[in-house]
CSV table of C-alpha atoms and ligand atoms in Angstrom, one decimal:
chain,number,residue,atom,x,y,z
A,1,MET,CA,0.0,0.0,0.0
A,2,ALA,CA,1.3,3.4,-0.9
A,3,LEU,CA,0.1,6.8,0.4
A,4,TYR,CA,1.0,10.4,-0.1
A,5,ASN,CA,2.8,11.5,3.1
A,6,THR,CA,2.4,15.2,3.8
A,7,LEU,CA,5.6,15.1,5.9
A,8,THR,CA,7.7,14.2,2.8
A,9,ARG,CA,5.3,15.4,0.1
A,10,GLU,CA,5.8,12.0,-1.6
A,11,VAL,CA,3.8,8.9,-2.2
A,12,GLU,CA,5.4,6.3,0.0
A,13,ARG,CA,5.0,2.6,0.8
A,14,VAL,CA,3.3,2.1,4.1
A,15,ASP,CA,5.5,-0.2,6.2
A,16,PRO,CA,3.7,-0.8,9.4
A,17,ILE,CA,5.7,-0.8,12.6
A,18,LEU,CA,4.1,-4.1,13.6
A,19,PRO,CA,3.9,-6.5,10.7
A,20,GLY,CA,0.4,-7.0,9.4
A,21,GLU,CA,-1.1,-4.3,11.7
A,22,VAL,CA,-1.6,-0.6,11.1
A,23,SER,CA,-2.3,2.0,13.8
A,24,LEU,CA,-4.5,4.8,12.5
A,25,TYR,CA,-5.4,8.0,14.3
A,26,THR,CA,-8.0,10.3,12.8
A,27,CYS,CA,-9.0,13.6,14.2
A,28,GLY,CA,-12.7,13.4,15.0
A,29,PRO,CA,-15.6,15.9,15.0
A,30,THR,CA,-16.0,18.9,17.2
A,31,VAL,CA,-19.5,18.1,18.5
A,32,TYR,CA,-21.3,21.4,18.8
A,33,ASN,CA,-23.5,21.1,15.7
A,34,TYR,CA,-24.4,18.6,13.0
A,35,ALA,CA,-21.5,17.5,10.8
A,36,HIS,CA,-21.7,19.1,7.3
A,37,ILE,CA,-21.0,17.2,4.1
A,38,GLY,CA,-17.5,18.6,4.0
A,39,ASN,CA,-16.7,17.1,7.3
A,40,LEU,CA,-18.3,13.9,6.1
A,41,ARG,CA,-16.0,13.9,3.0
A,42,THR,CA,-13.0,13.7,5.4
A,43,PHE,CA,-14.6,10.9,7.5
A,44,LEU,CA,-15.5,9.0,4.3
A,45,PHE,CA,-12.0,9.2,3.0
A,46,GLN,CA,-10.7,7.9,6.3
A,47,ASP,CA,-13.2,5.0,6.2
A,48,LEU,CA,-12.0,4.2,2.7
A,49,LEU,CA,-8.4,4.2,3.9
A,50,LYS,CA,-9.3,1.8,6.7
A,51,ARG,CA,-11.3,-0.5,4.5
A,52,THR,CA,-8.6,-0.6,1.8
A,53,LEU,CA,-6.0,-1.5,4.4
A,54,GLN,CA,-8.3,-4.2,5.7
A,55,GLY,CA,-9.0,-5.4,2.1
A,56,LEU,CA,-5.3,-5.7,1.5
A,57,GLY,CA,-5.0,-7.9,4.6
A,58,TYR,CA,-3.9,-5.6,7.4
A,59,ARG,CA,-5.5,-5.4,10.8
A,60,VAL,CA,-6.3,-1.8,11.6
A,61,ARG,CA,-6.3,-0.3,15.1
A,62,HIS,CA,-8.3,2.9,14.5
A,63,CYS,CA,-8.7,5.6,17.0
A,64,MET,CA,-11.0,8.6,16.3
A,65,ASN,CA,-11.5,11.2,19.1
A,66,ILE,CA,-14.6,13.1,19.9
A,67,THR,CA,-13.7,16.8,20.6
A,68,ASP,CA,-16.1,17.6,23.4
A,69,VAL,CA,-14.4,20.6,24.9
A,70,GLU,CA,-13.2,23.5,22.7
A,71,ASP,CA,-13.8,27.2,22.1
A,72,LYS,CA,-16.9,26.9,19.9
A,73,ILE,CA,-18.5,24.2,22.2
A,74,ILE,CA,-18.1,26.5,25.2
A,75,ARG,CA,-19.4,29.5,23.3
A,76,ASP,CA,-22.5,27.7,22.2
A,77,SER,CA,-23.3,25.6,25.3
A,78,GLN,CA,-23.0,28.5,27.8
A,79,GLN,CA,-25.3,30.9,26.1
A,80,GLY,CA,-28.5,30.3,27.9
A,81,LEU,CA,-26.9,30.1,31.4
A,82,PRO,CA,-27.3,32.8,34.1
A,83,PRO,CA,-24.0,34.7,34.7
A,84,ASP,CA,-23.7,33.3,38.2
A,85,ALA,CA,-24.2,29.6,37.1
A,86,ASP,CA,-21.7,27.4,39.0
A,87,ASN,CA,-19.1,25.0,37.5
A,88,PRO,CA,-21.3,21.8,37.7
A,89,ALA,CA,-24.1,23.7,35.9
A,90,ARG,CA,-21.6,24.8,33.2
A,91,HIS,CA,-20.3,21.3,32.7
A,92,ALA,CA,-23.8,19.9,32.5
A,93,ALA,CA,-24.7,22.4,29.8
A,94,MET,CA,-21.6,21.6,27.8
A,95,GLU,CA,-22.3,17.8,28.2
A,96,ALA,CA,-25.9,18.2,27.1
A,97,LEU,CA,-24.8,19.9,23.9
A,98,THR,CA,-22.0,17.5,23.1
A,99,ALA,CA,-24.1,14.4,23.9
A,100,ARG,CA,-26.8,15.5,21.6
A,101,TYR,CA,-24.4,16.1,18.6
A,102,THR,CA,-22.3,13.1,19.3
A,103,ALA,CA,-25.4,10.9,18.9
A,104,ALA,CA,-26.4,12.8,15.8
A,105,PHE,CA,-22.9,12.3,14.4
A,106,PHE,CA,-23.0,8.6,14.8
A,107,GLU,CA,-26.4,8.4,13.2
A,108,ASP,CA,-24.9,10.2,10.2
A,109,LEU,CA,-21.9,7.9,10.1
A,110,GLU,CA,-24.3,4.9,10.2
A,111,SER,CA,-26.3,6.3,7.3
A,112,VAL,CA,-23.2,6.5,5.1
A,113,ALA,CA,-22.0,3.0,6.1
A,114,ILE,CA,-19.4,4.0,8.6
A,115,PRO,CA,-20.3,1.6,11.5
A,116,ARG,CA,-19.3,2.5,15.0
A,117,GLU,CA,-18.1,-1.0,15.5
A,118,GLY,CA,-15.3,-0.3,13.0
A,119,PHE,CA,-13.5,1.9,15.4
A,120,THR,CA,-11.1,0.4,18.0
A,121,PHE,CA,-11.2,3.5,20.2
A,122,LEU,CA,-13.6,6.4,20.3
A,123,PRO,CA,-12.3,8.5,23.2
A,124,ARG,CA,-14.0,11.7,24.3
A,125,ALA,CA,-11.5,14.4,25.2
A,126,THR,CA,-13.1,15.2,28.5
A,127,ALA,CA,-12.3,11.7,29.7
A,128,TYR,CA,-8.6,12.3,29.2
A,129,ILE,CA,-8.0,15.5,31.2
A,130,PRO,CA,-5.5,13.8,33.6
A,131,GLN,CA,-3.4,12.6,30.6
A,132,MET,CA,-3.4,16.1,29.1
A,133,VAL,CA,-2.3,17.6,32.4
A,134,SER,CA,0.5,15.1,32.8
A,135,LEU,CA,1.6,15.7,29.2
A,136,ILE,CA,1.8,19.4,29.8
A,137,GLN,CA,3.8,18.8,33.0
A,138,ARG,CA,6.3,16.7,31.1
A,139,LEU,CA,6.7,19.5,28.5
A,140,GLU,CA,7.2,21.9,31.3
A,141,ALA,CA,9.9,19.7,32.8
A,142,ARG,CA,11.7,19.6,29.4
A,143,GLY,CA,11.6,23.4,29.1
A,144,LEU,CA,9.1,23.3,26.3
A,145,ALA,CA,6.2,24.8,28.1
A,146,TYR,CA,5.8,27.8,30.4
A,147,ALA,CA,2.9,29.0,32.5
A,148,ARG,CA,1.7,32.6,32.5
A,149,GLU,CA,-1.3,33.9,34.4
A,150,GLY,CA,-2.8,30.4,34.9
A,151,SER,CA,-2.4,29.4,31.2
A,152,VAL,CA,0.4,27.3,29.8
A,153,TYR,CA,2.0,27.8,26.4
A,154,PHE,CA,4.2,25.7,24.1
A,155,ARG,CA,7.6,27.4,23.5
A,156,ILE,CA,8.1,26.9,19.7
A,157,GLN,CA,11.7,28.2,19.8
A,158,GLY,CA,12.6,25.2,22.0
A,159,PHE,CA,11.5,22.7,19.3
A,160,PRO,CA,13.7,23.0,16.2
A,161,GLU,CA,11.5,20.8,14.2
A,162,TYR,CA,8.5,23.1,14.5
A,163,GLY,CA,7.1,24.0,11.1
A,164,ARG,CA,8.4,20.9,9.2
A,165,LEU,CA,5.0,19.4,8.4
A,166,ALA,CA,3.5,22.7,7.2
A,167,ARG,CA,6.8,23.8,5.7
A,168,LEU,CA,6.8,27.1,7.7
A,169,ASP,CA,9.5,29.6,7.3
A,170,ARG,CA,11.2,29.5,10.7
A,171,GLU,CA,12.5,33.1,10.2
A,172,GLY,CA,9.0,34.4,10.2
A,173,MET,CA,8.1,32.8,13.6
A,174,LEU,CA,7.2,35.2,16.4
A,175,ALA,CA,9.4,34.3,19.4
A,176,GLY,CA,7.8,35.0,22.7
A,177,ALA,CA,4.4,36.1,21.4
A,178,SER,CA,1.6,33.7,22.2
A,179,VAL,CA,-1.9,32.9,20.9
A,180,ASP,CA,-4.8,31.7,23.0
A,181,ALA,CA,-7.3,30.7,20.3
A,182,ASP,CA,-7.8,27.0,19.2
A,183,GLU,CA,-7.8,28.0,15.6
A,184,TYR,CA,-5.5,30.5,13.9
A,185,ASP,CA,-3.7,30.8,10.5
A,186,ARG,CA,-0.2,30.9,9.2
A,187,ASP,CA,0.2,34.6,10.0
A,188,SER,CA,0.2,33.8,13.6
A,189,VAL,CA,3.0,31.3,14.1
A,190,GLN,CA,3.4,31.9,17.8
A,191,ASP,CA,3.6,30.0,21.1
A,192,PHE,CA,0.3,28.2,21.3
A,193,VAL,CA,-1.8,27.5,24.3
A,194,LEU,CA,-1.8,24.1,26.0
A,195,TRP,CA,-3.9,24.9,29.0
A,196,LYS,CA,-6.2,27.9,29.3
A,197,ALA,CA,-7.0,29.7,32.6
A,198,ALA,CA,-10.7,29.7,33.2
A,199,ARG,CA,-12.5,32.9,32.3
A,200,PRO,CA,-15.7,33.9,33.9
A,201,GLY,CA,-18.6,32.0,32.3
A,202,GLU,CA,-16.6,29.0,31.3
A,203,PRO,CA,-16.6,25.4,32.7
A,204,TRP,CA,-13.2,24.4,34.3
A,205,TRP,CA,-11.2,21.6,35.7
A,206,GLU,CA,-8.7,21.7,38.6
A,207,SER,CA,-5.0,21.7,37.5
A,208,PRO,CA,-1.5,22.4,38.8
A,209,TRP,CA,-1.9,25.9,37.2
A,210,GLY,CA,-5.3,26.6,38.8
A,211,ALA,CA,-8.8,26.3,37.3
A,212,GLY,CA,-8.8,25.9,33.5
A,213,ARG,CA,-9.3,23.7,30.5
A,214,PRO,CA,-7.2,22.1,27.8
A,215,GLY,CA,-6.4,23.7,24.5
A,216,TRP,CA,-7.7,21.8,21.5
A,217,HIS,CA,-4.3,20.6,20.2
A,218,ILE,CA,-3.2,18.9,23.3
A,219,GLU,CA,-6.3,16.8,23.3
A,220,CYS,CA,-5.3,14.7,20.3
A,221,SER,CA,-1.7,14.3,21.5
A,222,ALA,CA,-2.9,13.0,24.9
A,223,MET,CA,-5.5,10.6,23.4
A,224,GLY,CA,-3.2,9.4,20.6
A,225,LEU,CA,-0.3,8.7,22.9
A,226,GLU,CA,-2.5,7.0,25.5
A,227,LEU,CA,-4.4,4.7,23.1
A,228,LEU,CA,-2.1,4.1,20.1
A,229,GLY,CA,1.2,4.7,21.8
A,230,GLU,CA,4.5,6.4,21.0
A,231,ARG,CA,4.8,5.1,17.4
A,232,ILE,CA,1.8,5.5,15.1
A,233,ASP,CA,1.7,4.4,11.5
A,234,ILE,CA,-0.8,6.9,10.1
A,235,HIS,CA,-2.4,10.1,11.3
A,236,SER,CA,-5.1,11.8,9.3
A,237,GLY,CA,-7.4,14.8,8.9
A,238,GLY,CA,-8.6,17.3,6.4
A,239,VAL,CA,-6.0,19.6,4.8
A,240,ASP,CA,-7.1,22.5,7.0
A,241,LEU,CA,-5.6,20.5,10.0
A,242,VAL,CA,-2.0,20.5,8.6
A,243,PHE,CA,-1.5,23.9,10.3
A,244,PRO,CA,-1.7,24.6,13.1
A,245,HIS,CA,-3.4,21.5,14.5
A,246,HIS,CA,-1.1,18.8,13.3
A,247,GLU,CA,2.0,20.9,13.5
A,248,ASN,CA,1.1,21.5,17.1
A,249,GLU,CA,0.3,17.8,17.8
A,250,ILE,CA,3.8,16.9,16.5
A,251,ALA,CA,5.5,19.5,18.7
A,252,GLN,CA,3.6,18.4,21.8
A,253,SER,CA,4.0,14.7,21.3
A,254,GLU,CA,7.5,14.6,20.0
A,255,GLY,CA,8.6,17.3,22.4
A,256,CYS,CA,7.5,14.9,25.1
A,257,ILE,CA,8.6,11.5,23.9
A,258,GLY,CA,11.8,12.7,22.2
A,259,HIS,CA,11.5,10.8,19.0
A,260,PRO,CA,9.3,10.7,15.8
A,261,TRP,CA,5.7,10.0,16.6
A,262,VAL,CA,3.8,9.4,13.4
A,263,ARG,CA,5.3,7.9,10.2
A,264,CYS,CA,2.7,9.0,7.7
A,265,TRP,CA,0.5,12.1,7.7
A,266,VAL,CA,-2.4,11.8,5.3
A,267,HIS,CA,-4.7,14.7,4.5
A,268,GLY,CA,-7.9,14.8,2.5
A,269,GLU,CA,-8.8,17.7,0.3
A,270,PHE,CA,-11.7,20.0,0.9
A,271,LEU,CA,-15.2,19.7,-0.5
A,272,LEU,CA,-16.7,22.8,-2.1
A,273,VAL,CA,-20.3,23.3,-2.9
A,274,GLU,CA,-21.3,24.7,-6.3
A,275,GLY,CA,-17.7,26.0,-6.6
A,276,GLN,CA,-17.6,27.8,-3.2
A,277,LYS,CA,-16.6,27.2,0.3
A,278,MET,CA,-19.7,26.2,2.2
A,279,SER,CA,-21.2,28.9,4.4
A,280,LYS,CA,-24.6,29.5,5.9
A,281,SER,CA,-24.8,33.0,4.5
A,282,LEU,CA,-24.2,31.7,0.9
A,283,GLY,CA,-27.0,29.2,1.4
A,284,ASN,CA,-24.8,26.4,0.2
A,285,PHE,CA,-24.3,24.8,3.6
A,286,PHE,CA,-25.6,21.2,3.7
A,287,THR,CA,-25.7,18.4,6.3
A,288,LEU,CA,-26.4,14.8,5.3
A,289,ARG,CA,-29.9,15.3,6.8
A,290,ASP,CA,-30.5,18.1,4.3
A,291,LEU,CA,-29.7,15.8,1.4
A,292,VAL,CA,-31.9,13.0,2.8
A,293,GLU,CA,-34.8,15.5,3.2
A,294,ARG,CA,-34.5,16.3,-0.4
A,295,GLY,CA,-34.9,12.5,-1.1
A,296,HIS,CA,-31.3,11.6,-1.8
A,297,ASP,CA,-29.9,8.2,-1.0
A,298,PRO,CA,-27.1,8.5,1.7
A,299,LEU,CA,-25.2,5.8,-0.1
A,300,ALA,CA,-25.3,7.8,-3.3
A,301,PHE,CA,-23.7,10.6,-1.3
A,302,ARG,CA,-21.1,8.1,-0.1
A,303,TYR,CA,-20.5,7.0,-3.7
A,304,ALA,CA,-20.3,10.6,-4.9
A,305,ILE,CA,-17.5,11.3,-2.4
A,306,LEU,CA,-15.6,8.1,-2.8
A,307,SER,CA,-15.6,8.1,-6.6
A,308,ASN,CA,-13.4,11.2,-6.5
A,309,HIS,CA,-9.7,11.1,-5.5
A,310,TYR,CA,-9.3,12.2,-1.9
A,311,ARG,CA,-6.4,14.6,-2.8
A,312,LYS,CA,-8.4,16.5,-5.4
A,313,LEU,CA,-10.7,19.4,-4.5
A,314,LEU,CA,-14.2,18.1,-5.0
A,315,ASN,CA,-16.9,20.4,-6.2
A,316,PHE,CA,-20.2,19.0,-4.9
A,317,SER,CA,-23.4,19.7,-6.7
A,318,MET,CA,-26.9,18.2,-6.7
A,319,GLU,CA,-26.3,17.2,-10.3
A,320,GLY,CA,-23.2,15.4,-9.4
A,321,LEU,CA,-25.1,13.6,-6.7
A,322,ARG,CA,-27.7,12.5,-9.2
A,323,GLY,CA,-24.9,11.3,-11.5
A,324,ALA,CA,-23.4,9.3,-8.7
A,325,LYS,CA,-26.8,7.7,-8.1
A,326,ALA,CA,-27.1,6.7,-11.7
A,327,ALA,CA,-23.6,5.1,-11.7
A,328,LEU,CA,-24.3,3.3,-8.6
A,329,ASP,CA,-27.6,2.0,-9.9
A,330,ARG,CA,-25.7,0.4,-12.8
A,331,ILE,CA,-23.6,-1.6,-10.4
A,332,ARG,CA,-26.6,-2.5,-8.3
A,333,ALA,CA,-28.5,-3.6,-11.4
A,334,PHE,CA,-25.5,-5.7,-12.5
A,335,ARG,CA,-25.4,-7.3,-9.2
A,336,ARG,CA,-29.0,-8.2,-9.4
A,337,ARG,CA,-28.5,-9.6,-12.9
A,338,MET,CA,-25.7,-11.8,-11.7
A,339,GLU,CA,-27.9,-13.0,-8.8
A,340,GLY,CA,-30.4,-14.3,-11.4
A,341,ASN,CA,-29.7,-17.1,-13.7
A,342,GLY,CA,-29.9,-15.5,-17.1
A,343,GLU,CA,-31.6,-16.7,-20.2
A,344,SER,CA,-30.0,-17.5,-23.5
A,345,SER,CA,-31.5,-15.1,-26.0
A,346,GLY,CA,-28.7,-15.7,-28.5
A,347,ASP,CA,-28.9,-18.5,-31.1
A,348,GLY,CA,-26.1,-20.5,-29.5
A,349,ALA,CA,-24.1,-20.2,-32.6
A,350,TRP,CA,-22.2,-17.3,-31.1
A,351,LYS,CA,-18.8,-19.0,-30.8
A,352,GLU,CA,-16.4,-16.3,-30.2
A,353,ALA,CA,-14.1,-17.3,-27.3
A,354,LEU,CA,-15.6,-15.9,-24.1
A,355,ASP,CA,-13.4,-15.8,-21.1
A,356,PRO,CA,-15.5,-14.2,-18.3
A,357,LEU,CA,-13.3,-15.6,-15.6
A,358,GLY,CA,-10.2,-14.2,-17.2
A,359,ARG,CA,-11.8,-10.8,-17.5
A,360,LEU,CA,-12.9,-11.0,-13.9
A,361,ALA,CA,-9.3,-11.8,-12.7
A,362,GLN,CA,-8.0,-8.9,-14.7
A,363,ALA,CA,-10.5,-6.4,-13.3
A,364,ARG,CA,-10.0,-7.6,-9.8
A,365,GLN,CA,-6.2,-7.2,-10.1
A,366,ALA,CA,-6.6,-3.7,-11.5
A,367,PHE,CA,-9.2,-2.8,-8.9
A,368,TRP,CA,-6.8,-3.6,-5.9
A,369,ASP,CA,-3.8,-2.2,-7.7
A,370,ALA,CA,-5.5,1.1,-8.1
A,371,LEU,CA,-6.6,1.3,-4.5
A,372,ALA,CA,-3.2,0.3,-3.2
A,373,ASP,CA,-1.8,3.2,-5.2
A,374,ASP,CA,-2.7,6.1,-2.9
A,375,LEU,CA,-6.4,5.2,-2.9
A,376,ASN,CA,-7.0,5.7,-6.6
A,377,THR,CA,-10.7,5.2,-6.5
A,378,PRO,CA,-11.5,6.7,-10.0
A,379,GLU,CA,-9.3,4.0,-11.5
A,380,ALA,CA,-10.5,1.2,-9.3
A,381,LEU,CA,-14.1,2.1,-10.3
A,382,ALA,CA,-13.1,2.4,-14.0
A,383,SER,CA,-11.9,-1.2,-13.9
A,384,LEU,CA,-15.2,-2.3,-12.3
A,385,PHE,CA,-17.3,-0.5,-14.9
A,386,THR,CA,-15.3,-2.0,-17.7
A,387,LEU,CA,-16.1,-5.4,-16.2
A,388,VAL,CA,-19.8,-4.5,-15.9
A,389,THR,CA,-19.9,-3.4,-19.6
A,390,ASP,CA,-18.1,-6.5,-20.8
A,391,LEU,CA,-19.9,-9.0,-18.8
A,392,ASN,CA,-23.3,-7.5,-19.5
A,393,ALA,CA,-22.5,-7.8,-23.2
A,394,GLN,CA,-21.3,-11.4,-22.9
A,395,ASP,CA,-24.3,-12.3,-20.8
A,396,ASP,CA,-26.6,-10.9,-23.5
A,397,ARG,CA,-25.1,-13.3,-26.1
A,398,LEU,CA,-24.4,-16.3,-24.0
A,399,PRO,CA,-25.5,-16.4,-20.4
A,400,LEU,CA,-22.7,-16.8,-17.9
A,401,THR,CA,-22.9,-20.1,-16.0
A,402,ARG,CA,-24.0,-20.3,-12.4
A,403,GLU,CA,-20.4,-20.8,-11.3
A,404,GLU,CA,-19.2,-17.8,-13.3
A,405,ARG,CA,-22.0,-15.7,-11.9
A,406,ASP,CA,-21.1,-16.7,-8.3
A,407,ARG,CA,-17.4,-15.8,-8.9
A,408,VAL,CA,-18.5,-12.4,-10.2
A,409,LEU,CA,-20.8,-11.9,-7.2
A,410,ALA,CA,-17.9,-12.8,-4.9
A,411,PHE,CA,-15.8,-10.1,-6.4
A,412,LEU,CA,-18.7,-7.5,-6.2
A,413,GLU,CA,-19.0,-8.4,-2.5
A,414,GLU,CA,-15.3,-8.1,-2.0
A,415,ALA,CA,-15.3,-4.7,-3.8
A,416,ASP,CA,-18.2,-3.6,-1.6
A,417,GLY,CA,-16.1,-4.4,1.4
A,418,VAL,CA,-14.4,-1.1,0.5
A,419,PHE,CA,-17.1,1.0,-1.2
A,420,ALA,CA,-20.0,-0.3,0.8
A,421,CYS,CA,-22.5,1.2,-1.7
A,422,TRP,CA,-24.0,-1.9,-3.4
A,423,PRO,CA,-25.0,-4.3,-0.7
A,424,ALA,CA,-27.0,-7.4,-1.5
A,425,ASP,CA,-30.4,-6.9,-3.1
A,426,ALA,CA,-32.6,-7.0,0.0
A,427,SER,CA,-30.6,-4.5,1.9
A,428,VAL,CA,-30.5,-2.0,-1.0
A,429,GLU,CA,-34.3,-1.9,-0.7
A,430,ASP,CA,-34.1,-1.6,3.1
A,431,LEU,CA,-31.8,1.4,2.7
A,432,GLU,CA,-34.2,3.1,0.3
A,433,VAL,CA,-37.1,2.5,2.7
A,434,ALA,CA,-35.0,3.8,5.5
A,435,ALA,CA,-34.2,7.0,3.5
A,436,LEU,CA,-37.9,7.6,2.8
A,437,VAL,CA,-38.8,7.0,6.4
A,438,GLU,CA,-36.2,9.6,7.3
A,439,SER,CA,-37.6,12.1,4.7
A,440,ARG,CA,-41.1,11.6,6.2
A,441,ARG,CA,-39.8,12.2,9.7
A,442,ALA,CA,-38.2,15.5,8.4
A,443,ALA,CA,-41.5,16.4,6.7
A,444,LYS,CA,-43.4,15.9,9.9
A,445,GLY,CA,-40.8,17.9,11.8
A,446,ALA,CA,-41.5,20.7,9.3
A,447,ARG,CA,-45.2,20.2,9.8
A,448,ASN,CA,-45.5,19.4,6.2
A,449,TRP,CA,-48.3,16.8,6.7
A,450,ALA,CA,-49.2,16.5,3.0
A,451,GLU,CA,-45.6,15.5,2.2
A,452,ALA,CA,-45.5,13.0,5.1
A,453,ASP,CA,-48.7,11.4,3.9
A,454,ARG,CA,-47.5,11.3,0.4
A,455,ILE,CA,-44.4,9.3,1.5
A,456,ARG,CA,-46.5,7.0,3.6
A,457,GLU,CA,-48.7,6.3,0.5
A,458,GLN,CA,-45.6,5.8,-1.7
A,459,LEU,CA,-44.3,3.2,0.7
A,460,ARG,CA,-47.7,1.5,1.1
A,461,ALA,CA,-47.8,1.1,-2.7
A,462,ARG,CA,-44.5,-0.7,-2.4
A,463,GLY,CA,-46.0,-3.0,0.3
A,464,ILE,CA,-44.3,-1.2,3.2
A,465,ILE,CA,-46.4,-0.5,6.3
A,466,LEU,CA,-45.3,2.2,8.7
A,467,GLU,CA,-46.0,2.3,12.3
A,468,ASP,CA,-45.4,5.5,14.3
A,469,ARG,CA,-44.3,4.8,17.9
A,470,LYS,CA,-44.9,6.8,21.1
A,471,ASP,CA,-41.2,7.7,21.4
A,472,GLY,CA,-41.4,9.5,18.0
A,473,SER,CA,-39.6,6.8,16.1
A,474,THR,CA,-41.1,5.0,13.1
A,475,ALA,CA,-40.9,1.2,12.6
A,476,TRP,CA,-41.8,-0.5,9.3
A,477,HIS,CA,-42.6,-3.9,8.0
A,478,ARG,CA,-43.6,-5.6,4.7
A,479,ALA,CA,-47.3,-6.2,4.3
B,1,AMP,P1,-14.3,19.6,12.8
B,1,AMP,O1,-15.5,18.9,13.3
B,1,AMP,O2,-14.5,21.0,12.5
B,1,AMP,O3,-13.1,19.4,13.8
B,1,AMP,O4,-13.9,18.9,11.5
B,1,AMP,C1,-13.9,17.5,11.3
B,1,AMP,C2,-13.1,17.2,10.0
B,1,AMP,O5,-13.7,17.7,8.9
B,1,AMP,C3,-11.6,17.7,10.0
B,1,AMP,O6,-10.8,16.6,9.6
B,1,AMP,C4,-11.6,18.8,9.0
B,1,AMP,O7,-10.4,18.9,8.4
B,1,AMP,C5,-12.7,18.3,8.0
B,1,AMP,N1,-13.3,19.4,7.2
B,1,AMP,C6,-13.8,20.6,7.6
B,1,AMP,N2,-14.4,21.2,6.5
B,1,AMP,C7,-14.2,20.5,5.4
B,1,AMP,C8,-14.5,20.6,4.0
B,1,AMP,N3,-15.2,21.6,3.6
B,1,AMP,N4,-14.2,19.6,3.2
B,1,AMP,C9,-13.5,18.5,3.7
B,1,AMP,N5,-13.2,18.3,5.0
B,1,AMP,C10,-13.5,19.3,5.9
B,2,ZN,ZN1,-6.5,16.1,16.2
């Protein structure tokens, strides 16, 4: 398996530290709102990476954190509280917000075929405060951190490697100046905050420096070191995390352990919507729920993302999504065709040498070669579509035998282990029903009763009976 390593700016072979096993750390969501489809692009690319490694025979130890304490979370969760609210009340408000959006996040992942069970570790940052404190203390002991007015900062001048990942110009760095915010850009290369002194109106934890809370960057270092250890094969996030987040993670972790931490840094490109950066004011901001409400199949979204190379900017559009659905339907239809037995419509005189199994072997090889080459999904899918075209044509003339069909089905199943977009027939229908039930729920939420009834009727016509439960959920069964 070869991957583009941001550290070296080259495509390199992945040689895991432990033979046959890859450790993978991916920066997880900040749970103060629903994930948008740009976030989901990054999580889908990481799922693709994991499934490809698994398909190539590696065991993967995957850790994804949940960022449940951070500037934006605090801002949003503390809004409704009286100024004199005590610390437990402030924590409770923060936890209520993060619990709600953590649950929503896993629902979204489930809809795009990223199962929770696929993660080895899903740590919440707030459960690792002691590890963060001890990491900061170790940095202090090594002269790489200093306290000031109850906050603690990382001293970038003490870490000569600082800036290597993001290729920063060390000359331009501001010695001695410090920055408190979790997010900042290249113009503010300064000592960054590890621990923030509590300000009025914020939840806090006790620490050797007084009441405060961790900075965002230290969270991932502490959880990564604790759960995956001092040598990690792959660490990943979206390109916006290269600087400052990952640069800072390297400084904190390596400053503490004294040797390289992560072998390969892999970053996914951004998703744009209709050519622009998503923003609420432009009206091009979408969550997965928005797409589902408009009647889109979440797996078509998954396919739309995965069919593009992860290192290319992706311009998302509704038209692109419909195109993805059409491509996916071709594969699904081919799968159904192979499940059936086929009838000979030809005259049997068609004697040209057919070699479906040879074609299959070729396509399978090309498929895995493409994925192993820095996750080249466009090429992997191209080999699959050539197979679909060729075998459809062959099957028209002289039906494939049962054995040949089963071998083709086995490959489709194997390929779906990575793409997870064309599950066996019954479950495709289940997914469509689930998507419609979800649209109806959204319509009801918007008090659009006519639409909700229309969807109920549409499902009834397909023999699906809905049953609304007291807890607000909807169950369904076949008539
Ligand atoms: P956050 O929840 O903001 O911490 O982001 C979660 C992940 O989504 C990070 O890995 C980000 O790099 C990634 N991300 C944020 N915006 C986009 C976008 N428009 N396209 C792709 N990935 C994104
Ligand atoms: Zn991180």
